[in-house]
Amino acid sequence: MHTHIHTDCDCVYTHYTYLRGVKVDIQLNESSGIPFYRQIKDQIAALIRTGHLEPGMRLPSVRELTSTLLVSLITVRRAYADLEAERLIVRRQGQGTFVSEEASSMSKEQRFREGRDVLEKAVESAFSLGLASEEVEQLLEQCLETVQSGEKK
């Protein structure tokens, strides 16, 4: 089952699918400059790392995901190959693709390292906009409050 929504200004498509009763939405943004395979990989990886997709859960086949997301087979194969290389998913011949049992055991250090990398890029972007250190700290505090309260601005 899928739905796609097209917004005129950003060409963002949101696709919904259900995996064992869990609603999963994957957004593909044509104007982001990020290839679709990377957007798919990053979003599935985030769903696995946050526990929304649990170890052992069967993922859609490449063909199923291709049909749902309206992208090429090569795009989904590349996303799955990258996820497999990161040990987040495992493909079993004749059985399908599953969330890896190792996925939940990502080390605290690895999560910390990846989180730091993301934040460093955001801080670099803020500095490139001409913001001062104090302004970046203030924005980070506001973002933390917003995310922790569940609000979106």
GROMACS .gro file of C-alpha atoms in nm:
model
  153
    1MET     CA    1   0.000   0.000   0.000
    2HIS     CA    2   0.139   0.340  -0.085
    3THR     CA    3   0.045   0.700  -0.134
    4HIS     CA    4   0.251   0.968  -0.287
    5ILE     CA    5   0.210   1.338  -0.232
    6HIS     CA    6   0.357   1.595  -0.466
    7THR     CA    7   0.425   1.945  -0.337
    8ASP     CA    8   0.467   2.205  -0.610
    9CYS     CA    9   0.755   2.398  -0.457
   10ASP     CA   10   1.001   2.127  -0.351
   11CYS     CA   11   0.894   1.815  -0.545
   12VAL     CA   12   0.880   1.608  -0.227
   13TYR     CA   13   0.714   1.271  -0.254
   14THR     CA   14   0.605   1.088   0.059
   15HIS     CA   15   0.543   0.717   0.028
   16TYR     CA   16   0.371   0.517   0.298
   17THR     CA   17   0.406   0.145   0.342
   18TYR     CA   18   0.328  -0.092   0.626
   19LEU     CA   19   0.576  -0.346   0.759
   20ARG     CA   20   0.421  -0.586   1.007
   21GLY     CA   21   0.168  -0.322   1.101
   22VAL     CA   22   0.429  -0.047   1.140
   23LYS     CA   23   0.359   0.257   0.922
   24VAL     CA   24   0.678   0.364   0.747
   25ASP     CA   25   0.702   0.677   0.542
   26ILE     CA   26   0.987   0.752   0.308
   27GLN     CA   27   1.020   1.099   0.163
   28LEU     CA   28   1.200   1.152  -0.164
   29ASN     CA   29   1.295   1.510  -0.248
   30GLU     CA   30   1.389   1.568  -0.611
   31SER     CA   31   1.533   1.913  -0.547
   32SER     CA   32   1.757   1.820  -0.251
   33GLY     CA   33   2.056   1.730  -0.466
   34ILE     CA   34   2.084   1.401  -0.276
   35PRO     CA   35   2.043   1.091  -0.494
   36PHE     CA   36   1.729   0.887  -0.428
   37TYR     CA   37   1.929   0.577  -0.329
   38ARG     CA   38   2.099   0.780  -0.055
   39GLN     CA   39   1.770   0.929   0.067
   40ILE     CA   40   1.620   0.579   0.085
   41LYS     CA   41   1.927   0.433   0.258
   42ASP     CA   42   1.948   0.716   0.512
   43GLN     CA   43   1.579   0.697   0.602
   44ILE     CA   44   1.573   0.318   0.639
   45ALA     CA   45   1.895   0.334   0.843
   46ALA     CA   46   1.734   0.593   1.072
   47LEU     CA   47   1.424   0.375   1.116
   48ILE     CA   48   1.646   0.080   1.211
   49ARG     CA   49   1.868   0.279   1.447
   50THR     CA   50   1.571   0.431   1.628
   51GLY     CA   51   1.405   0.093   1.672
   52HIS     CA   52   1.107   0.158   1.443
   53LEU     CA   53   1.225  -0.137   1.235
   54GLU     CA   54   1.326  -0.417   1.472
   55PRO     CA   55   1.593  -0.683   1.427
   56GLY     CA   56   1.459  -0.977   1.228
   57MET     CA   57   1.183  -0.774   1.064
   58ARG     CA   58   1.137  -0.861   0.698
   59LEU     CA   59   1.179  -0.567   0.461
   60PRO     CA   60   1.007  -0.530   0.124
   61SER     CA   61   1.181  -0.698  -0.166
   62VAL     CA   62   1.372  -0.477  -0.408
   63ARG     CA   63   1.084  -0.507  -0.657
   64GLU     CA   64   0.821  -0.425  -0.393
   65LEU     CA   65   1.008  -0.117  -0.275
   66THR     CA   66   1.073  -0.010  -0.635
   67SER     CA   67   0.701  -0.027  -0.705
   68THR     CA   68   0.607   0.154  -0.384
   69LEU     CA   69   0.863   0.434  -0.422
   70LEU     CA   70   0.829   0.465  -0.801
   71VAL     CA   71   1.206   0.449  -0.854
   72SER     CA   72   1.431   0.219  -1.056
   73LEU     CA   73   1.549  -0.126  -0.946
   74ILE     CA   74   1.907   0.002  -0.951
   75THR     CA   75   1.816   0.276  -0.700
   76VAL     CA   76   1.672   0.033  -0.446
   77ARG     CA   77   1.948  -0.224  -0.505
   78ARG     CA   78   2.210   0.044  -0.432
   79ALA     CA   79   2.030   0.154  -0.112
   80TYR     CA   80   2.001  -0.207   0.007
   81ALA     CA   81   2.366  -0.279  -0.084
   82ASP     CA   82   2.479   0.021   0.123
   83LEU     CA   83   2.260  -0.086   0.416
   84GLU     CA   84   2.401  -0.437   0.393
   85ALA     CA   85   2.757  -0.299   0.387
   86GLU     CA   86   2.676  -0.111   0.708
   87ARG     CA   87   2.545  -0.438   0.857
   88LEU     CA   88   2.201  -0.291   0.912
   89ILE     CA   89   2.025  -0.543   0.688
   90VAL     CA   90   2.094  -0.896   0.573
   91ARG     CA   91   1.975  -1.069   0.256
   92ARG     CA   92   1.892  -1.438   0.279
   93GLN     CA   93   1.876  -1.625  -0.052
   94GLY     CA   94   1.519  -1.733  -0.121
   95GLN     CA   95   1.385  -1.580   0.202
   96GLY     CA   96   1.413  -1.205   0.160
   97THR     CA   97   1.577  -0.904   0.320
   98PHE     CA   98   1.570  -0.857   0.696
   99VAL     CA   99   1.681  -0.607   0.957
  100SER     CA  100   2.009  -0.744   1.090
  101GLU     CA  101   2.026  -0.883   1.440
  102GLU     CA  102   2.347  -0.676   1.477
  103ALA     CA  103   2.162  -0.355   1.397
  104SER     CA  104   2.039  -0.304   1.752
  105SER     CA  105   2.385  -0.350   1.896
  106MET     CA  106   2.539  -0.045   1.732
  107SER     CA  107   2.788   0.073   1.985
  108LYS     CA  108   2.733   0.385   2.187
  109GLU     CA  109   3.062   0.516   2.050
  110GLN     CA  110   2.945   0.464   1.691
  111ARG     CA  111   2.615   0.646   1.754
  112PHE     CA  112   2.806   0.924   1.929
  113ARG     CA  113   3.051   0.952   1.639
  114GLU     CA  114   2.773   0.966   1.379
  115GLY     CA  115   2.576   1.217   1.585
  116ARG     CA  116   2.882   1.437   1.620
  117ASP     CA  117   2.943   1.424   1.243
  118VAL     CA  118   2.586   1.537   1.175
  119LEU     CA  119   2.608   1.819   1.427
  120GLU     CA  120   2.948   1.933   1.297
  121LYS     CA  121   2.805   1.969   0.947
  122ALA     CA  122   2.510   2.168   1.082
  123VAL     CA  123   2.740   2.398   1.282
  124GLU     CA  124   2.965   2.449   0.978
  125SER     CA  125   2.658   2.542   0.773
  126ALA     CA  126   2.545   2.787   1.041
  127PHE     CA  127   2.888   2.951   1.048
  128SER     CA  128   2.887   2.975   0.668
  129LEU     CA  129   2.564   3.175   0.703
  130GLY     CA  130   2.753   3.423   0.918
  131LEU     CA  131   2.612   3.324   1.255
  132ALA     CA  132   2.829   3.377   1.562
  133SER     CA  133   2.909   3.101   1.813
  134GLU     CA  134   2.658   3.241   2.064
  135GLU     CA  135   2.383   3.242   1.799
  136VAL     CA  136   2.461   2.883   1.702
  137GLU     CA  137   2.448   2.777   2.068
  138GLN     CA  138   2.115   2.956   2.110
  139LEU     CA  139   1.973   2.787   1.798
  140LEU     CA  140   2.096   2.447   1.916
  141GLU     CA  141   1.925   2.495   2.252
  142GLN     CA  142   1.602   2.597   2.075
  143CYS     CA  143   1.623   2.291   1.849
  144LEU     CA  144   1.676   2.063   2.149
  145GLU     CA  145   1.374   2.210   2.326
  146THR     CA  146   1.162   2.177   2.013
  147VAL     CA  147   1.258   1.816   1.948
  148GLN     CA  148   1.223   1.713   2.313
  149SER     CA  149   0.877   1.872   2.338
  150GLY     CA  150   0.763   1.703   2.015
  151GLU     CA  151   0.677   2.032   1.847
  152LYS     CA  152   0.775   2.132   1.496
  153LYS     CA  153   0.833   2.489   1.397
   0.00000   0.00000   0.00000
